[in-house]
Short mmCIF file of N, CA, C and O in Angstrom, two decimals:
data_model
loop_
_atom_site.label_atom_id
_atom_site.label_comp_id
_atom_site.label_asym_id
_atom_site.label_seq_id
_atom_site.Cartn_x
_atom_site.Cartn_y
_atom_site.Cartn_z
N MET A 1 -8.34 -14.25 -28.35
CA MET A 1 -6.97 -13.86 -28.38
C MET A 1 -6.78 -12.92 -29.56
O MET A 1 -7.30 -13.15 -30.65
N PHE A 2 -6.02 -11.85 -29.34
CA PHE A 2 -5.71 -10.88 -30.40
C PHE A 2 -4.30 -10.37 -30.18
O PHE A 2 -3.94 -9.96 -29.08
N ARG A 3 -3.49 -10.43 -31.23
CA ARG A 3 -2.11 -9.94 -31.16
C ARG A 3 -1.95 -8.82 -32.19
O ARG A 3 -2.37 -8.95 -33.33
N ALA A 4 -1.30 -7.75 -31.76
CA ALA A 4 -0.97 -6.65 -32.66
C ALA A 4 0.51 -6.33 -32.46
O ALA A 4 0.97 -6.14 -31.33
N SER A 5 1.26 -6.30 -33.56
CA SER A 5 2.69 -5.99 -33.48
C SER A 5 3.13 -5.37 -34.80
O SER A 5 2.44 -5.50 -35.82
N TYR A 6 4.28 -4.70 -34.75
CA TYR A 6 4.81 -4.09 -35.96
C TYR A 6 6.34 -4.11 -35.91
O TYR A 6 6.93 -3.62 -34.93
N PRO A 7 6.98 -4.69 -36.93
CA PRO A 7 8.45 -4.76 -36.93
C PRO A 7 9.09 -3.47 -37.45
O PRO A 7 8.58 -2.84 -38.37
N PHE A 8 10.21 -3.09 -36.83
CA PHE A 8 11.00 -1.94 -37.26
C PHE A 8 12.42 -2.44 -37.54
O PHE A 8 13.05 -3.03 -36.67
N LYS A 9 12.91 -2.18 -38.75
CA LYS A 9 14.29 -2.55 -39.09
C LYS A 9 15.24 -1.49 -38.56
O LYS A 9 14.99 -0.30 -38.70
N ILE A 10 16.33 -1.96 -37.95
CA ILE A 10 17.38 -1.08 -37.48
C ILE A 10 18.67 -1.58 -38.14
O ILE A 10 19.33 -2.48 -37.63
N GLY A 11 18.98 -1.05 -39.28
CA GLY A 11 20.12 -1.54 -40.04
C GLY A 11 19.79 -2.81 -40.80
O GLY A 11 18.63 -3.20 -40.92
N ASN A 12 20.83 -3.48 -41.30
CA ASN A 12 20.63 -4.69 -42.10
C ASN A 12 20.46 -5.95 -41.26
O ASN A 12 19.90 -6.93 -41.73
N LYS A 13 20.93 -5.94 -40.02
CA LYS A 13 20.95 -7.17 -39.23
C LYS A 13 20.00 -7.18 -38.03
O LYS A 13 19.74 -8.22 -37.46
N LEU A 14 19.48 -6.04 -37.65
CA LEU A 14 18.69 -5.96 -36.43
C LEU A 14 17.26 -5.49 -36.72
O LEU A 14 17.05 -4.59 -37.52
N GLN A 15 16.32 -6.14 -36.07
CA GLN A 15 14.91 -5.77 -36.18
C GLN A 15 14.29 -5.82 -34.79
O GLN A 15 14.55 -6.73 -34.01
N ILE A 16 13.47 -4.82 -34.46
CA ILE A 16 12.78 -4.77 -33.18
C ILE A 16 11.27 -4.79 -33.46
O ILE A 16 10.79 -4.11 -34.36
N THR A 17 10.55 -5.62 -32.70
CA THR A 17 9.11 -5.76 -32.91
C THR A 17 8.38 -5.64 -31.58
O THR A 17 8.33 -6.60 -30.80
N PRO A 18 7.82 -4.46 -31.29
CA PRO A 18 6.97 -4.33 -30.09
C PRO A 18 5.55 -4.82 -30.42
O PRO A 18 5.13 -4.78 -31.58
N GLY A 19 4.85 -5.27 -29.38
CA GLY A 19 3.50 -5.74 -29.63
C GLY A 19 2.68 -5.88 -28.36
O GLY A 19 3.20 -5.80 -27.24
N LEU A 20 1.40 -6.10 -28.56
CA LEU A 20 0.45 -6.36 -27.48
C LEU A 20 -0.28 -7.66 -27.78
O LEU A 20 -0.64 -7.94 -28.92
N LEU A 21 -0.47 -8.45 -26.74
CA LEU A 21 -1.22 -9.70 -26.85
C LEU A 21 -2.34 -9.64 -25.82
O LEU A 21 -2.09 -9.54 -24.62
N SER A 22 -3.58 -9.66 -26.31
CA SER A 22 -4.72 -9.65 -25.39
C SER A 22 -5.43 -11.00 -25.48
O SER A 22 -5.61 -11.56 -26.55
N ILE A 23 -5.81 -11.51 -24.31
CA ILE A 23 -6.49 -12.79 -24.21
C ILE A 23 -7.72 -12.59 -23.32
O ILE A 23 -7.59 -12.10 -22.20
N TYR A 24 -8.89 -12.94 -23.84
CA TYR A 24 -10.10 -12.85 -23.04
C TYR A 24 -10.54 -14.26 -22.66
O TYR A 24 -10.87 -15.07 -23.53
N HIS A 25 -10.52 -14.55 -21.39
CA HIS A 25 -10.92 -15.85 -20.85
C HIS A 25 -12.44 -15.81 -20.69
O HIS A 25 -12.95 -15.11 -19.82
N LEU A 26 -13.16 -16.53 -21.55
CA LEU A 26 -14.62 -16.41 -21.65
C LEU A 26 -15.41 -16.95 -20.46
O LEU A 26 -16.47 -16.43 -20.14
N SER A 27 -14.91 -17.99 -19.83
CA SER A 27 -15.71 -18.58 -18.76
C SER A 27 -14.87 -18.76 -17.49
O SER A 27 -13.65 -18.62 -17.51
N LYS A 28 -15.55 -19.07 -16.43
CA LYS A 28 -14.87 -19.31 -15.15
C LYS A 28 -14.19 -20.67 -15.19
O LYS A 28 -14.72 -21.63 -15.75
N ASP A 29 -13.00 -20.74 -14.61
CA ASP A 29 -12.30 -22.02 -14.51
C ASP A 29 -13.03 -22.92 -13.54
O ASP A 29 -13.75 -22.46 -12.65
N LYS A 30 -12.83 -24.23 -13.71
CA LYS A 30 -13.45 -25.22 -12.83
C LYS A 30 -12.38 -26.20 -12.37
O LYS A 30 -11.35 -26.37 -13.02
N PHE A 31 -12.64 -26.83 -11.25
CA PHE A 31 -11.77 -27.89 -10.76
C PHE A 31 -12.62 -28.95 -10.09
O PHE A 31 -13.76 -28.70 -9.71
N THR A 32 -12.06 -30.13 -9.97
CA THR A 32 -12.75 -31.23 -9.29
C THR A 32 -12.14 -31.40 -7.91
O THR A 32 -10.93 -31.58 -7.78
N SER A 33 -12.97 -31.32 -6.90
CA SER A 33 -12.50 -31.43 -5.52
C SER A 33 -12.11 -32.87 -5.19
O SER A 33 -12.35 -33.79 -5.97
N ASP A 34 -11.51 -33.04 -4.02
CA ASP A 34 -11.12 -34.38 -3.56
C ASP A 34 -12.33 -35.31 -3.44
O ASP A 34 -12.20 -36.52 -3.55
N GLU A 35 -13.50 -34.72 -3.24
CA GLU A 35 -14.73 -35.51 -3.11
C GLU A 35 -15.33 -35.86 -4.47
O GLU A 35 -16.37 -36.50 -4.55
N GLY A 36 -14.70 -35.39 -5.57
CA GLY A 36 -15.21 -35.66 -6.91
C GLY A 36 -16.26 -34.68 -7.39
O GLY A 36 -16.92 -34.92 -8.40
N VAL A 37 -16.43 -33.56 -6.68
CA VAL A 37 -17.42 -32.55 -7.03
C VAL A 37 -16.75 -31.45 -7.87
O VAL A 37 -15.70 -30.94 -7.49
N GLN A 38 -17.35 -31.13 -9.01
CA GLN A 38 -16.80 -30.06 -9.85
C GLN A 38 -17.23 -28.70 -9.30
O GLN A 38 -18.41 -28.46 -9.05
N ARG A 39 -16.25 -27.83 -9.09
CA ARG A 39 -16.51 -26.51 -8.51
C ARG A 39 -16.01 -25.42 -9.46
O ARG A 39 -15.04 -25.60 -10.18
N THR A 40 -16.68 -24.27 -9.41
CA THR A 40 -16.32 -23.12 -10.23
C THR A 40 -15.44 -22.18 -9.42
O THR A 40 -15.65 -21.99 -8.23
N ILE A 41 -14.45 -21.58 -10.09
CA ILE A 41 -13.55 -20.62 -9.45
C ILE A 41 -14.03 -19.21 -9.81
O ILE A 41 -13.97 -18.80 -10.97
N GLU A 42 -14.54 -18.50 -8.83
CA GLU A 42 -15.08 -17.16 -9.04
C GLU A 42 -13.98 -16.19 -9.49
O GLU A 42 -12.84 -16.30 -9.07
N ASP A 43 -14.35 -15.22 -10.32
CA ASP A 43 -13.48 -14.15 -10.82
C ASP A 43 -12.30 -14.66 -11.65
O ASP A 43 -11.29 -13.97 -11.79
N SER A 44 -12.40 -15.86 -12.22
CA SER A 44 -11.31 -16.39 -13.04
C SER A 44 -11.50 -16.10 -14.53
O SER A 44 -10.62 -16.40 -15.33
N GLU A 45 -12.62 -15.49 -14.92
CA GLU A 45 -12.83 -15.09 -16.31
C GLU A 45 -12.37 -13.64 -16.48
O GLU A 45 -12.14 -12.93 -15.51
N GLY A 46 -12.19 -13.22 -17.73
CA GLY A 46 -11.83 -11.82 -17.96
C GLY A 46 -10.64 -11.63 -18.88
O GLY A 46 -10.16 -12.57 -19.52
N LEU A 47 -10.15 -10.41 -18.93
CA LEU A 47 -9.15 -9.98 -19.89
C LEU A 47 -7.75 -9.95 -19.28
O LEU A 47 -7.56 -9.51 -18.15
N THR A 48 -6.79 -10.40 -20.07
CA THR A 48 -5.36 -10.26 -19.77
C THR A 48 -4.72 -9.57 -20.96
O THR A 48 -5.00 -9.93 -22.11
N VAL A 49 -3.87 -8.58 -20.72
CA VAL A 49 -3.13 -7.90 -21.78
C VAL A 49 -1.65 -7.95 -21.45
O VAL A 49 -1.24 -7.55 -20.37
N ASN A 50 -0.87 -8.48 -22.40
CA ASN A 50 0.57 -8.61 -22.23
C ASN A 50 1.30 -7.74 -23.24
O ASN A 50 0.88 -7.66 -24.41
N GLY A 51 2.38 -7.13 -22.83
CA GLY A 51 3.26 -6.41 -23.74
C GLY A 51 4.41 -7.33 -24.14
O GLY A 51 4.93 -8.09 -23.31
N ASN A 52 4.77 -7.30 -25.42
CA ASN A 52 5.85 -8.14 -25.93
C ASN A 52 6.87 -7.28 -26.67
O ASN A 52 6.51 -6.27 -27.27
N LEU A 53 8.12 -7.72 -26.62
CA LEU A 53 9.17 -7.06 -27.39
C LEU A 53 10.10 -8.14 -27.91
O LEU A 53 10.58 -8.99 -27.14
N PHE A 54 10.32 -8.15 -29.23
CA PHE A 54 11.20 -9.11 -29.86
C PHE A 54 12.34 -8.38 -30.53
O PHE A 54 12.12 -7.39 -31.25
N LEU A 55 13.56 -8.85 -30.29
CA LEU A 55 14.75 -8.33 -30.96
C LEU A 55 15.31 -9.46 -31.81
O LEU A 55 15.67 -10.52 -31.28
N ASN A 56 15.36 -9.25 -33.11
CA ASN A 56 15.91 -10.25 -34.03
C ASN A 56 17.24 -9.77 -34.55
O ASN A 56 17.35 -8.64 -35.05
N TYR A 57 18.24 -10.63 -34.44
CA TYR A 57 19.57 -10.33 -34.97
C TYR A 57 19.92 -11.38 -36.02
O TYR A 57 19.97 -12.58 -35.74
N LYS A 58 20.14 -10.93 -37.24
CA LYS A 58 20.43 -11.81 -38.37
C LYS A 58 21.94 -11.94 -38.52
O LYS A 58 22.63 -10.96 -38.86
N ILE A 59 22.49 -13.12 -38.25
CA ILE A 59 23.92 -13.36 -38.39
C ILE A 59 24.29 -13.39 -39.87
O ILE A 59 25.23 -12.73 -40.31
N ASN A 60 23.53 -14.18 -40.63
CA ASN A 60 23.68 -14.26 -42.08
C ASN A 60 22.34 -14.71 -42.66
O ASN A 60 21.35 -14.75 -41.93
N GLU A 61 22.31 -15.10 -43.91
CA GLU A 61 21.03 -15.47 -44.55
C GLU A 61 20.38 -16.71 -43.92
O GLU A 61 19.17 -16.88 -44.01
N SER A 62 21.16 -17.54 -43.25
CA SER A 62 20.62 -18.79 -42.71
C SER A 62 20.56 -18.87 -41.20
O SER A 62 19.97 -19.79 -40.65
N ASN A 63 21.18 -17.94 -40.48
CA ASN A 63 21.30 -18.03 -39.03
C ASN A 63 20.92 -16.72 -38.35
O ASN A 63 21.20 -15.64 -38.88
N GLY A 64 20.31 -16.85 -37.16
CA GLY A 64 19.97 -15.65 -36.42
C GLY A 64 19.52 -15.96 -35.00
O GLY A 64 19.29 -17.11 -34.63
N PHE A 65 19.45 -14.92 -34.19
CA PHE A 65 19.00 -15.01 -32.82
C PHE A 65 17.75 -14.15 -32.64
O PHE A 65 17.59 -13.13 -33.31
N GLN A 66 16.90 -14.57 -31.71
CA GLN A 66 15.74 -13.76 -31.32
C GLN A 66 15.68 -13.72 -29.80
O GLN A 66 15.72 -14.75 -29.14
N LEU A 67 15.60 -12.51 -29.25
CA LEU A 67 15.37 -12.31 -27.83
C LEU A 67 13.92 -11.86 -27.68
O LEU A 67 13.51 -10.87 -28.29
N GLY A 68 13.16 -12.61 -26.90
CA GLY A 68 11.76 -12.27 -26.66
C GLY A 68 11.56 -11.89 -25.20
O GLY A 68 12.05 -12.58 -24.31
N ILE A 69 10.83 -10.80 -24.98
CA ILE A 69 10.56 -10.32 -23.62
C ILE A 69 9.06 -10.03 -23.53
O ILE A 69 8.48 -9.46 -24.45
N GLY A 70 8.45 -10.41 -22.42
CA GLY A 70 7.03 -10.16 -22.23
C GLY A 70 6.70 -9.88 -20.78
O GLY A 70 7.36 -10.38 -19.87
N ALA A 71 5.68 -9.05 -20.58
CA ALA A 71 5.22 -8.72 -19.23
C ALA A 71 3.73 -8.38 -19.29
O ALA A 71 3.27 -7.79 -20.26
N PRO A 72 2.98 -8.75 -18.25
CA PRO A 72 1.55 -8.42 -18.23
C PRO A 72 1.31 -6.95 -17.86
O PRO A 72 1.99 -6.40 -17.00
N PHE A 73 0.36 -6.34 -18.55
CA PHE A 73 -0.08 -4.98 -18.23
C PHE A 73 -1.40 -5.00 -17.47
O PHE A 73 -1.65 -4.18 -16.61
N LEU A 74 -2.26 -5.95 -17.84
CA LEU A 74 -3.58 -6.09 -17.23
C LEU A 74 -3.81 -7.58 -17.01
O LEU A 74 -3.60 -8.37 -17.92
N VAL A 75 -4.24 -7.96 -15.80
CA VAL A 75 -4.43 -9.38 -15.49
C VAL A 75 -5.81 -9.62 -14.89
O VAL A 75 -6.44 -8.71 -14.37
N ARG A 76 -6.25 -10.88 -14.96
CA ARG A 76 -7.51 -11.27 -14.34
C ARG A 76 -7.35 -11.26 -12.83
O ARG A 76 -6.24 -11.40 -12.31
N ASP A 77 -8.44 -11.11 -12.11
CA ASP A 77 -8.40 -11.09 -10.65
C ASP A 77 -7.88 -12.40 -10.08
O ASP A 77 -7.09 -12.42 -9.15
N VAL A 78 -8.32 -13.52 -10.65
CA VAL A 78 -7.92 -14.84 -10.19
C VAL A 78 -7.34 -15.60 -11.38
O VAL A 78 -7.98 -15.69 -12.42
N ARG A 79 -6.13 -16.13 -11.24
CA ARG A 79 -5.46 -16.85 -12.33
C ARG A 79 -5.02 -18.22 -11.84
O ARG A 79 -3.87 -18.43 -11.48
N PRO A 80 -5.93 -19.20 -11.83
CA PRO A 80 -5.60 -20.52 -11.29
C PRO A 80 -4.82 -21.41 -12.25
O PRO A 80 -4.48 -22.53 -11.90
N ASP A 81 -4.51 -20.93 -13.45
CA ASP A 81 -3.85 -21.78 -14.44
C ASP A 81 -2.36 -22.00 -14.15
O ASP A 81 -1.71 -22.80 -14.81
N GLY A 82 -1.79 -21.27 -13.19
CA GLY A 82 -0.39 -21.46 -12.85
C GLY A 82 0.58 -20.78 -13.78
O GLY A 82 1.78 -21.02 -13.73
N LEU A 83 0.10 -19.92 -14.66
CA LEU A 83 0.96 -19.26 -15.64
C LEU A 83 1.27 -17.81 -15.27
O LEU A 83 1.71 -17.04 -16.12
N THR A 84 1.06 -17.44 -14.04
CA THR A 84 1.29 -16.06 -13.61
C THR A 84 2.78 -15.75 -13.58
O THR A 84 3.56 -16.44 -12.93
N ARG A 85 3.18 -14.72 -14.30
CA ARG A 85 4.58 -14.27 -14.32
C ARG A 85 4.60 -12.75 -14.33
O ARG A 85 3.74 -12.11 -14.92
N ARG A 86 5.61 -12.17 -13.71
CA ARG A 86 5.80 -10.72 -13.77
C ARG A 86 6.59 -10.33 -15.01
O ARG A 86 6.46 -9.23 -15.51
N PHE A 87 7.41 -11.28 -15.47
CA PHE A 87 8.31 -10.99 -16.58
C PHE A 87 8.76 -12.33 -17.18
O PHE A 87 9.04 -13.28 -16.46
N VAL A 88 8.83 -12.40 -18.50
CA VAL A 88 9.29 -13.60 -19.18
C VAL A 88 10.27 -13.18 -20.26
O VAL A 88 10.06 -12.18 -20.95
N ALA A 89 11.37 -13.94 -20.39
CA ALA A 89 12.34 -13.68 -21.45
C ALA A 89 12.85 -15.01 -21.99
O ALA A 89 12.96 -15.99 -21.25
N ASN A 90 13.11 -15.05 -23.27
CA ASN A 90 13.71 -16.23 -23.86
C ASN A 90 14.66 -15.83 -24.99
O ASN A 90 14.48 -14.80 -25.65
N LEU A 91 15.67 -16.64 -25.19
CA LEU A 91 16.63 -16.44 -26.25
C LEU A 91 16.54 -17.64 -27.17
O LEU A 91 16.57 -18.80 -26.71
N GLU A 92 16.43 -17.38 -28.47
CA GLU A 92 16.23 -18.44 -29.43
C GLU A 92 17.23 -18.32 -30.56
O GLU A 92 17.52 -17.22 -31.04
N TYR A 93 17.79 -19.45 -30.97
CA TYR A 93 18.67 -19.50 -32.13
C TYR A 93 17.90 -20.20 -33.24
O TYR A 93 17.29 -21.25 -33.01
N GLY A 94 17.91 -19.64 -34.44
CA GLY A 94 17.20 -20.24 -35.54
C GLY A 94 18.08 -20.34 -36.78
O GLY A 94 18.99 -19.53 -36.99
N PHE A 95 17.82 -21.37 -37.57
CA PHE A 95 18.54 -21.53 -38.84
C PHE A 95 17.60 -22.09 -39.89
O PHE A 95 16.64 -22.79 -39.57
N THR A 96 17.86 -21.75 -41.11
CA THR A 96 17.08 -22.26 -42.24
C THR A 96 18.01 -23.10 -43.12
O THR A 96 19.21 -22.88 -43.15
N PHE A 97 17.42 -24.07 -43.80
CA PHE A 97 18.21 -24.92 -44.69
C PHE A 97 17.42 -25.26 -45.92
O PHE A 97 16.26 -25.02 -46.03
#
């Protein structure tokens, strides 16, 4: 796994951080069949590259919001992990004390 990102300040309260997240799946996934036999899933190894964008809004010194957006640019041929998405977004509220 390798992540590269760089934050850009836009005024005093807003920051935007674009980035790339690459994950290399080293081996083929396996599963156990109904008969109890472990089987390998062909073409399940390889590289995935995701683009990320984070928008941070600082309300004050202790409170803020973060909007995170991500989408895959490059995917493995077979993805049996169930995490396949075309687009992901989340909104987060954070505070420090």
